[in-house]
Tab-separated table of C-alpha atoms in Angstrom:
chain	number	residue	atom	x	y	z
Q	1	MET	CA	-32.539	34.771	-33.724
Q	2	PRO	CA	-29.853	32.163	-32.890
Q	3	ASP	CA	-30.871	28.593	-32.157
Q	4	PRO	CA	-30.517	27.737	-28.422
Q	5	VAL	CA	-28.179	24.821	-29.224
Q	6	ASP	CA	-25.888	27.166	-31.186
Q	7	ILE	CA	-25.775	29.476	-28.175
Q	8	ILE	CA	-24.911	26.574	-25.837
Q	9	VAL	CA	-22.203	25.267	-28.172
Q	10	GLY	CA	-20.761	28.782	-28.440
Q	11	ARG	CA	-20.766	29.210	-24.670
Q	12	ASN	CA	-18.987	25.873	-24.250
Q	13	VAL	CA	-16.375	26.756	-26.886
Q	14	ARG	CA	-15.752	30.046	-25.053
Q	15	GLN	CA	-15.414	28.272	-21.670
Q	16	PHE	CA	-12.983	25.630	-22.924
Q	17	ARG	CA	-10.988	28.249	-24.837
Q	18	ALA	CA	-10.738	30.412	-21.712
Q	19	LEU	CA	-9.750	27.427	-19.541
Q	20	ARG	CA	-6.858	26.742	-21.866
Q	21	ARG	CA	-5.941	30.425	-21.983
Q	22	VAL	CA	-6.320	30.539	-25.761
Q	23	SER	CA	-7.370	33.846	-27.325
Q	24	GLN	CA	-10.038	34.148	-29.994
Q	25	LEU	CA	-7.261	35.193	-32.367
Q	26	GLU	CA	-5.194	32.066	-31.610
Q	27	LEU	CA	-8.188	29.759	-32.057
Q	28	GLY	CA	-9.149	31.549	-35.253
Q	29	GLU	CA	-5.649	31.219	-36.699
Q	30	ALA	CA	-5.568	27.505	-35.847
Q	31	LEU	CA	-8.865	27.027	-37.705
Q	32	GLY	CA	-8.105	29.353	-40.611
Q	33	LEU	CA	-10.695	31.887	-39.428
Q	34	THR	CA	-10.722	35.462	-38.149
Q	35	PHE	CA	-11.236	36.227	-34.487
Q	36	GLN	CA	-14.493	37.915	-35.512
Q	37	GLN	CA	-15.771	34.575	-36.813
Q	38	ILE	CA	-14.829	32.955	-33.498
Q	39	GLN	CA	-16.777	35.726	-31.726
Q	40	LYS	CA	-19.823	34.949	-33.867
Q	41	TYR	CA	-19.496	31.230	-33.077
Q	42	GLU	CA	-19.207	31.946	-29.360
Q	43	LYS	CA	-22.285	34.207	-29.376
Q	44	GLY	CA	-24.258	31.639	-31.349
Q	45	THR	CA	-24.804	34.184	-34.119
Q	46	ASN	CA	-23.204	31.848	-36.658
Q	47	ARG	CA	-23.662	28.095	-36.634
Q	48	VAL	CA	-20.484	25.997	-36.396
Q	49	SER	CA	-20.119	23.324	-39.079
Q	50	ALA	CA	-19.407	19.723	-38.115
Q	51	SER	CA	-15.859	19.915	-39.486
Q	52	LYS	CA	-15.139	23.107	-37.516
Q	53	LEU	CA	-16.617	21.545	-34.356
Q	54	HIS	CA	-14.225	18.652	-34.815
Q	55	GLN	CA	-11.270	21.003	-35.365
Q	56	ILE	CA	-12.225	23.049	-32.300
Q	57	ALA	CA	-12.503	19.924	-30.132
Q	58	VAL	CA	-9.126	18.644	-31.337
Q	59	PHE	CA	-7.405	22.019	-30.882
Q	60	LEU	CA	-8.864	22.529	-27.385
Q	61	ASP	CA	-8.259	18.855	-26.511
Q	62	VAL	CA	-11.848	18.137	-25.463
Q	63	ASP	CA	-14.298	15.437	-26.415
Q	64	ILE	CA	-16.639	16.823	-29.064
Q	65	ALA	CA	-19.596	15.826	-26.863
Q	66	ALA	CA	-18.391	18.339	-24.262
Q	67	LEU	CA	-19.183	21.138	-26.721
Q	68	PHE	CA	-22.861	20.129	-26.525
Q	69	GLU	CA	-23.099	19.888	-22.730
Q	70	GLY	CA	-26.215	21.615	-21.479
Q	71	ALA	CA	-28.015	21.275	-24.797
Q	72	GLY	CA	-30.463	18.729	-23.386
Q	73	ILE	CA	-29.498	16.108	-25.927
Q	74	SER	CA	-30.365	12.784	-24.301
Q	75	GLN	CA	-27.018	11.048	-24.721
Q	76	PHE	CA	-25.220	14.050	-23.226
Q	77	GLY	CA	-27.894	14.995	-20.700
Q	78	SER	CA	-26.570	12.763	-17.924
Q	79	ARG	CA	-23.382	14.773	-17.555
Q	80	ILE	CA	-23.071	17.286	-14.763
Q	81	GLU	CA	-22.346	20.858	-15.798
Q	82	LEU	CA	-19.296	22.248	-14.033
Q	83	SER	CA	-18.126	25.795	-13.531
Q	84	PRO	CA	-14.838	26.626	-15.288
Q	85	ASP	CA	-13.013	26.428	-11.933
Q	86	ALA	CA	-14.532	23.034	-11.109
Q	87	TYR	CA	-13.652	21.745	-14.555
Q	88	ALA	CA	-10.039	22.949	-14.200
Q	89	LEU	CA	-9.853	21.255	-10.783
Q	90	ALA	CA	-11.209	18.019	-12.249
Q	91	LEU	CA	-8.594	18.115	-15.018
Q	92	SER	CA	-5.823	18.619	-12.452
Q	93	TYR	CA	-7.201	15.783	-10.331
Q	94	ASP	CA	-7.205	13.417	-13.322
Q	95	ARG	CA	-3.547	14.234	-13.986
Q	96	LEU	CA	-2.503	13.080	-10.504
Q	97	ASN	CA	-0.573	9.821	-10.746
Q	98	SER	CA	-0.626	8.945	-7.067
Q	99	PRO	CA	-3.674	7.096	-5.688
Q	100	ALA	CA	-2.738	8.445	-2.261
Q	101	GLY	CA	-2.637	11.972	-3.675
Q	102	LYS	CA	-6.087	11.548	-5.213
Q	103	GLU	CA	-7.425	10.205	-1.921
Q	104	ALA	CA	-5.891	13.174	-0.069
Q	105	VAL	CA	-7.555	15.643	-2.443
Q	106	LYS	CA	-10.923	13.918	-1.992
Q	107	THR	CA	-10.511	14.008	1.796
Q	108	ILE	CA	-9.568	17.694	1.823
Q	109	VAL	CA	-12.486	18.695	-0.399
Q	110	THR	CA	-14.893	16.582	1.651
Q	111	ILE	CA	-13.722	18.160	4.912
Q	112	MET	CA	-13.839	21.685	3.474
Q	113	SER	CA	-17.363	21.164	2.130
Q	114	GLY	CA	-18.562	20.031	5.553
Q	115	GLU	CA	-19.577	16.567	4.383
Q	116	THR	CA	-18.767	13.425	6.328
Q	117	THR	CA	-16.574	10.690	4.886
Q	118	ASP	CA	-17.559	7.016	4.835
Q	119	SER	CA	-14.408	6.121	6.790
Q	120	ALA	CA	-15.283	8.620	9.527
Q	121	ALA	CA	-18.628	6.950	10.241
């Protein structure tokens, strides 16, 4: 039976790979593996070595700690888990160069969620 941490790491690899629209075959080729091996990693059936975790994080352009999110490891436990859509939105938000644009996005999301803004009080 797979270790729960291996399952979480596999799920996170799958989510980041899907967000970047990378196939299992493409990730496997980049790492010198078959797509079947990537499938086993993503299911948690096979444990990912430290060097492969590093290669995956570099290829998918994520912090290696993000691959452990949800594993309940204390130094990573304070992070909020996001859905793939929320994560993609956060990435797009971070790429905005305009402070006014960022403020506009925050205002729109706040209004749409039904929350009140500090400035409206």
